[in-house]
Coordinates of C-alpha atoms in Angstrom, one line a residue:
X1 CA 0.0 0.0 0.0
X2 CA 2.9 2.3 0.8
X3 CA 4.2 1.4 -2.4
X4 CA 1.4 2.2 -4.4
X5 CA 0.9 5.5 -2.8
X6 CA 4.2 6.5 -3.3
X7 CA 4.6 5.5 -6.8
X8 CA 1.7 7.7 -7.1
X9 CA 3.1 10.6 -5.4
X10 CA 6.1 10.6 -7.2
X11 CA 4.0 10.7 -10.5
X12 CA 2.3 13.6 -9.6
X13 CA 5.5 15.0 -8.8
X14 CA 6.5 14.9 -12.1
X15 CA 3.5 16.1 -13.3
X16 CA 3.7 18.8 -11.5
X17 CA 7.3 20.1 -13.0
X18 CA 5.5 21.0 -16.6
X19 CA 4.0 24.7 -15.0
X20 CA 1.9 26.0 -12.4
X21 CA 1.5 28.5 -9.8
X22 CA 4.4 30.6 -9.4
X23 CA 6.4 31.1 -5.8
X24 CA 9.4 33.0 -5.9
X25 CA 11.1 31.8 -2.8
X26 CA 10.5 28.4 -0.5
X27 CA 7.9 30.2 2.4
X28 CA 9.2 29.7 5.8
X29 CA 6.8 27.8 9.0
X30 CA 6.1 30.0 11.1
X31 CA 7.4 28.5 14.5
X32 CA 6.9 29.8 17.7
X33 CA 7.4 27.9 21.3
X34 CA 4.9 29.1 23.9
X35 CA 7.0 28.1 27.0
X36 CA 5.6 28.4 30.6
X37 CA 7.4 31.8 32.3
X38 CA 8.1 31.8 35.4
X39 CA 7.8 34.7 37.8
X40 CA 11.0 35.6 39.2
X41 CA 13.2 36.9 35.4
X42 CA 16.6 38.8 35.5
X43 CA 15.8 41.6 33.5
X44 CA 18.7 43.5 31.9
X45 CA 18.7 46.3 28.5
X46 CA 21.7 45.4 26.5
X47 CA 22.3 47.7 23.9
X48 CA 18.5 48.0 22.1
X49 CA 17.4 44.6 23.0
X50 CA 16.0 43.6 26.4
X51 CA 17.3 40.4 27.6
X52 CA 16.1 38.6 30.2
X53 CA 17.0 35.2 32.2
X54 CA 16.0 32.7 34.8
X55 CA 17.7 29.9 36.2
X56 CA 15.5 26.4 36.3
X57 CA 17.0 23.0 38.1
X58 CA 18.0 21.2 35.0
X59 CA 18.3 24.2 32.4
X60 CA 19.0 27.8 31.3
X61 CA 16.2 30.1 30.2
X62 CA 17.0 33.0 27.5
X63 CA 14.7 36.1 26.5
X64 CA 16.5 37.9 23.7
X65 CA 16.3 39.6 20.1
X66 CA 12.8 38.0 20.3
X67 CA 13.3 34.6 20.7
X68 CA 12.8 32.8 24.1
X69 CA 15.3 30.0 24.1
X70 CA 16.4 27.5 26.4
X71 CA 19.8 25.8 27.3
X72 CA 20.5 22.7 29.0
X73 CA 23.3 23.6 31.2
X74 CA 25.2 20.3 30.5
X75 CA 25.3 21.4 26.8
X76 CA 26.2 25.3 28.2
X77 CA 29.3 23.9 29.7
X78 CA 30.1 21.8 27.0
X79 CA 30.0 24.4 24.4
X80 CA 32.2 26.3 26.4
X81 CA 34.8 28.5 24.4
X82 CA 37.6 29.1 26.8
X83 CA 41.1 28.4 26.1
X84 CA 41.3 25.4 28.2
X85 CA 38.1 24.1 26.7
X86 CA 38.2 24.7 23.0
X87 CA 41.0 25.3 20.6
X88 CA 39.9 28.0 18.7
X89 CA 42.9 27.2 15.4
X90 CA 41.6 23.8 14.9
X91 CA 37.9 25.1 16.4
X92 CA 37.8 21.9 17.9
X93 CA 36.9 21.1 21.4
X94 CA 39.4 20.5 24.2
X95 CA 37.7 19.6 26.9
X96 CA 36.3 15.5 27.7
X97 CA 32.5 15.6 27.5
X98 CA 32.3 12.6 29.6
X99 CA 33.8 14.7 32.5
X100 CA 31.0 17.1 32.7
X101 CA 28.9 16.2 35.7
X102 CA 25.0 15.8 34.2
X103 CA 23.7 17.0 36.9
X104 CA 26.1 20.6 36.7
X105 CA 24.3 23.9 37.4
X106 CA 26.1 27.0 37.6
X107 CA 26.7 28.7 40.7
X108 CA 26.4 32.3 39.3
X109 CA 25.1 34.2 36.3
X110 CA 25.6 37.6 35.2
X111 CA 25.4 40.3 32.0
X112 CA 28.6 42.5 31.0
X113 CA 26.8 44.5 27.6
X114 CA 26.1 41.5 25.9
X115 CA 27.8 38.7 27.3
X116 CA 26.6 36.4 29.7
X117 CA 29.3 34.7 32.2
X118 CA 28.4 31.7 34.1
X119 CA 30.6 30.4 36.9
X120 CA 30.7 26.6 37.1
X121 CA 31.0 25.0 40.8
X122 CA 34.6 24.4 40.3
X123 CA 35.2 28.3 39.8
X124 CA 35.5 27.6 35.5
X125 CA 34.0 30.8 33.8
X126 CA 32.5 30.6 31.0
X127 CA 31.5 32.9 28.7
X128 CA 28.6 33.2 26.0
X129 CA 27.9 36.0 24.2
X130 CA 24.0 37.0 23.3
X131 CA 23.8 36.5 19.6
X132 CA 25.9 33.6 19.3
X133 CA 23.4 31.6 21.6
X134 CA 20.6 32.9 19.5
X135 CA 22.3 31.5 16.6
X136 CA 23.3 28.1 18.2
X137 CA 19.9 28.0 20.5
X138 CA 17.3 25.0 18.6
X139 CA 14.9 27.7 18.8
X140 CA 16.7 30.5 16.6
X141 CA 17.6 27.8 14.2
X142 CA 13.9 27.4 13.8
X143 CA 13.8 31.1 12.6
X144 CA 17.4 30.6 10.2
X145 CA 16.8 30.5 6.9
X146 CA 19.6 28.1 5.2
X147 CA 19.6 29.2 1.8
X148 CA 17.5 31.7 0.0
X149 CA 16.6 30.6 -3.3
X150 CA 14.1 31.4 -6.8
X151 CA 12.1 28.6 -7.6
X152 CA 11.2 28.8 -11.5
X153 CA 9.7 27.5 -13.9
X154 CA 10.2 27.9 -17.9
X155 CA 8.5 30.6 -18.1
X156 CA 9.6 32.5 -14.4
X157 CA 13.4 31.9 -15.7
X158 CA 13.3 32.8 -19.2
X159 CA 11.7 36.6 -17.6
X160 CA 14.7 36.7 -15.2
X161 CA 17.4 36.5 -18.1
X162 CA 19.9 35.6 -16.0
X163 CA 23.5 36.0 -17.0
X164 CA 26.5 33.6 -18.5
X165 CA 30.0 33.9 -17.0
X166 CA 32.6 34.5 -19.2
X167 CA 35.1 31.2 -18.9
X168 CA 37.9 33.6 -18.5
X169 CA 36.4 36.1 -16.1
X170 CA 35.1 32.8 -13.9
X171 CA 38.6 31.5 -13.8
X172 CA 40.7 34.6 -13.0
X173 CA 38.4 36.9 -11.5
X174 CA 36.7 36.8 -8.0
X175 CA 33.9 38.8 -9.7
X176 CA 33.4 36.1 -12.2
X177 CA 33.1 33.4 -9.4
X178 CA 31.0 35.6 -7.5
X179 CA 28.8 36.2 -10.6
X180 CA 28.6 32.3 -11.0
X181 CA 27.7 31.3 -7.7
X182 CA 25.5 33.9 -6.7
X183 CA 23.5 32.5 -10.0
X184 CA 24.4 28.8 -9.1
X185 CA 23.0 29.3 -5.1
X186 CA 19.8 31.6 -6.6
X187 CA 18.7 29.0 -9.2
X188 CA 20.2 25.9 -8.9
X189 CA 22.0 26.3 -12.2
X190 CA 24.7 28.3 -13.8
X191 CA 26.0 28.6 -17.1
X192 CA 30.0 29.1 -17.8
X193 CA 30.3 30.2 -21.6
X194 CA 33.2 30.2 -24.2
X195 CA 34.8 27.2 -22.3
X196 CA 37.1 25.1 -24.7
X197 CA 36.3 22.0 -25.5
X198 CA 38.5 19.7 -23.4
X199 CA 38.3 17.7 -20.4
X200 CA 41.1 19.2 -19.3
X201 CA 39.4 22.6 -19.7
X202 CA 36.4 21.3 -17.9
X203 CA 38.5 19.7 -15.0
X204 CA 39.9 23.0 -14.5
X205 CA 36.7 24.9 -14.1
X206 CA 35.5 22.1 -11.8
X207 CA 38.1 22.4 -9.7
X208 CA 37.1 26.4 -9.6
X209 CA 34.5 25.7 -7.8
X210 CA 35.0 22.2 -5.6
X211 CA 37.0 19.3 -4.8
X212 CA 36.1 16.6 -7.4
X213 CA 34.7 13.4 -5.8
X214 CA 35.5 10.2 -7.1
X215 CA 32.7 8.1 -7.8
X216 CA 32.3 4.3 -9.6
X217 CA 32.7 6.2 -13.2
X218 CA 35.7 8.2 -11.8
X219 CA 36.7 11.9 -11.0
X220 CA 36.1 12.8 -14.9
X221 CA 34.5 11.1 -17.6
X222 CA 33.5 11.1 -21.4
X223 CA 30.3 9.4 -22.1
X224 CA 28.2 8.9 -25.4
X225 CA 25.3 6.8 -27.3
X226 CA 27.8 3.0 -27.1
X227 CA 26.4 1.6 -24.0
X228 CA 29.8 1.3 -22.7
X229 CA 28.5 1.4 -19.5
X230 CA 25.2 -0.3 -18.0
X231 CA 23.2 3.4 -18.0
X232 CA 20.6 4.4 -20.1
X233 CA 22.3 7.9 -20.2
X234 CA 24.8 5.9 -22.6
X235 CA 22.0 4.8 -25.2
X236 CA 20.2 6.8 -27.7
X237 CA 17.0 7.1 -25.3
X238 CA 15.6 10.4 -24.1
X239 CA 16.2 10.7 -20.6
X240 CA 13.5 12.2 -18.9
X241 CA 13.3 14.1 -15.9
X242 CA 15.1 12.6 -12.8
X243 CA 18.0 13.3 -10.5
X244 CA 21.6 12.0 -10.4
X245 CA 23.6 9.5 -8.1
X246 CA 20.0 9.3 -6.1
X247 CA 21.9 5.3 -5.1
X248 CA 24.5 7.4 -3.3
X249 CA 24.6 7.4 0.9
X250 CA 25.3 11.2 -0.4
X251 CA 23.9 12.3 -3.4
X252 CA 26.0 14.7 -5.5
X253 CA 25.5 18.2 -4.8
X254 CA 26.7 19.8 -7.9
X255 CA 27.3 18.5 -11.3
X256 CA 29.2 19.7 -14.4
X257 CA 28.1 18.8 -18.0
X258 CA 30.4 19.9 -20.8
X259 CA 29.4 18.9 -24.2
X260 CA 32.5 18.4 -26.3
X261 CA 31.0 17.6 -29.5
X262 CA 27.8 17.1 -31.1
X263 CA 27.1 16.1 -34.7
X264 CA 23.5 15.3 -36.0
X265 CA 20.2 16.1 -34.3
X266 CA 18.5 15.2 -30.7
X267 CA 20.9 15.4 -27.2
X268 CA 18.3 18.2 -26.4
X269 CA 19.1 19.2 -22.3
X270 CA 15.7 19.3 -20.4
X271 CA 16.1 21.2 -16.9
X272 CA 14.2 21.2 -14.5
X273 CA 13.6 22.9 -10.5
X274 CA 12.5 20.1 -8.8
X275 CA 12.3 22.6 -5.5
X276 CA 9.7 24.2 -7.1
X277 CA 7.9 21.1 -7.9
X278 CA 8.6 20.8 -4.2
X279 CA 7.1 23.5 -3.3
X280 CA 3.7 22.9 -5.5
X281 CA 3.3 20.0 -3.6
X282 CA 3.6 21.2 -0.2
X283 CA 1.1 24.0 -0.8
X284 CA -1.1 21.6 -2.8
X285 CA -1.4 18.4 -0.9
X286 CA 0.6 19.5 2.4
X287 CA -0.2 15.9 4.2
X288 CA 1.8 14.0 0.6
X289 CA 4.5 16.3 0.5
X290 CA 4.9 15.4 4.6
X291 CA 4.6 11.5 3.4
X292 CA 7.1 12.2 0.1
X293 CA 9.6 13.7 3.2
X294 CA 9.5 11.2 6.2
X295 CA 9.1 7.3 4.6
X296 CA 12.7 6.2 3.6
X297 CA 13.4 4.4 -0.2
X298 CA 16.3 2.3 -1.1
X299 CA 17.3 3.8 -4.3
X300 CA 19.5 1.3 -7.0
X301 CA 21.9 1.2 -9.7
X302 CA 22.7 -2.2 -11.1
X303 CA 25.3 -2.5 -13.8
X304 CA 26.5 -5.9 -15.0
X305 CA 28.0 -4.5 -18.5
X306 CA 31.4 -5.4 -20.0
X307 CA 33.9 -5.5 -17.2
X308 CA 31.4 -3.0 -14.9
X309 CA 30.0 -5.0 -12.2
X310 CA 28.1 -2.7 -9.6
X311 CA 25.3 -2.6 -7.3
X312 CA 25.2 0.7 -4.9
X313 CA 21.8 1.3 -2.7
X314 CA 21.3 4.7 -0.7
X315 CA 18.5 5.1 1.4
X316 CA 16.2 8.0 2.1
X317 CA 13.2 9.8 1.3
X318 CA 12.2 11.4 -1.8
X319 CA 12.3 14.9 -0.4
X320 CA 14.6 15.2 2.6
X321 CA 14.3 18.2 4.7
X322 CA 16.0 20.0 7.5
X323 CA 13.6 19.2 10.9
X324 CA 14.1 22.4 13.0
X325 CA 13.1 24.0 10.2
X326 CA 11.3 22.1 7.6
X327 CA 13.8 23.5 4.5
X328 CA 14.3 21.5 1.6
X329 CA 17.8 20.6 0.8
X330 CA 18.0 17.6 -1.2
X331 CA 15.5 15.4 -3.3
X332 CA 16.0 11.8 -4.9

């Protein structure tokens, strides 16, 4: 029954990639914690913000920048950022987590502008300052947006005329780079132009951008219509809309395509935003796209051609989303 349903789904999610409504950017939940307050609140102005504090048995409470938070204090002392407990050229952490005593409160709190100290019963002082526990708190990572983005369709990215990169400028200039991942981070594609027609050329541009990771086809690779491989991306069938390496623990994240030569007709490239798809779902049929996003699929590739004998299986949902915040960040 799963199955079926899912099969289903992931039809209509295809379906849904030809058009529809449009959304410029993935809309954020709205999350908000309604926590218990307590009377007695430490009550300080830092700068513009109020921020205000109490101390419970087993944990930390924060009122700041608009976002009531709270801290158990064996992950406070943990995250401490003192010399002795964190080295901050390797930014790695110093100090045994196994020796923190789980049942460690502090014995005293207080605000210096905005930086909260907390002595620890063995005299350690630790200290945190404001923003950086609203930006490490599980409630202001609720409110953090990951990455914006422009969901498009055909029409919605043919209006927006975005820009090539000029092979050159992309290689030598940080202006060029920017250009092309400003476009690559927007979009989800990015176009490099006047690039010669080499692997070697292609390697190098690559290698602008990211470490090359080496997969069962290699770092590089040529492939064409002679089924030299056991993929259907090496026959002269039209390859519809899908994703890449989805039989991966870790699906790519970026992929380069170069085409070195062409001769006759067909090898047409059909793109596609599959976040927008994504996101027609979700507003569409909220309770599938919640489905499409929690039950985990294996996901094979079976080749048995020539002297290519492989057989990878990842595992995960079709649409796999960050759970503090409920942001899309990868679909198989």
């Amino acid at each position: 029954m799963w199955y079926h349903r899912l099969s289903h789904l992931q039809s209509r999610l295809q379906d849904l990639l030809k058009g529809g409504v449009i959304y410029p950017a993935l809309p954020q939940p709205n999350f908000k914690s309604i926590l218990p307050l307590a009377v007695h609140w430490h009550h300080t102005v830092s700068k513009s913000l109020t921020c205000a504090w109490q101390q419970h048995e087993d944990h930390f409470e924060l009122k700041y920048a608009n976002t009531v938070m709270r801290f158990d204090y064996v992950w406070l002392r943990d995250h401490c950022r003192s010399a002795s407990c964190y080295n901050s050229k390797t930014h790695q952490r110093s100090l045994d987590t196994a020796s923190v005593d789980l049942c460690i409160k502090p014995k005293n709190i207080r605000l210096d502008e905005t930086t909260l100290f907390f002595t620890w019963p063995d005299g350690h002082v630790t200290k945190y300052d404001l923003n950086w526990l609203v930006k490490n708190s599980y409630e202001g990572q609720k409110q953090k947006v990951i990455q914006p983005r422009i969901l498009w369709n055909a029409e919605i990215y043919q209006q927006a005329q975005v820009p090539y990169v000029d092979c050159q400028s992309f290689l030598e200039t940080n202006e060029g780079l920017k250009k092309f991942l400003q476009n690559f981070l927007l979009y989800g594609i990015a176009f490099v132009e006047n690039v010669p027609p080499t692997q070697e050329h292609t390697e190098k541009l690559a290698e602008r951008i990211s470490l090359i990771r080496e997969t069962i086809y290699g770092r590089m690779w040529y492939f064409t219509s002679d089924f030299s491989r056991g993929d259907t991306a090496y026959t002269k069938l039209a390859l519809d809309r899908h994703t890449d390496t989805t039989y991966f623990q870790e699906p790519c994240g970026i992929q380069v395509f170069h085409c070195l030569k062409h001769e006759g007709t067909g090898g047409r490239t059909l793109l596609v935003d599959g976040f927008y798809a994504a996101e027609q779902v979700l507003q569409k049929a909220p309770e599938e796209f919640e489905l499409l996003s929690k039950v985990p699929l294996k996901h094979e590739y079976i080749e048995d051609v020539g002297e290519c004998h492989n057989h990878m299986i990842g595992v995960g949902p079709v649409l796999n989303i960050y759970p503090w915040n409920k942001e899309l960040y990868l679909i198989r």
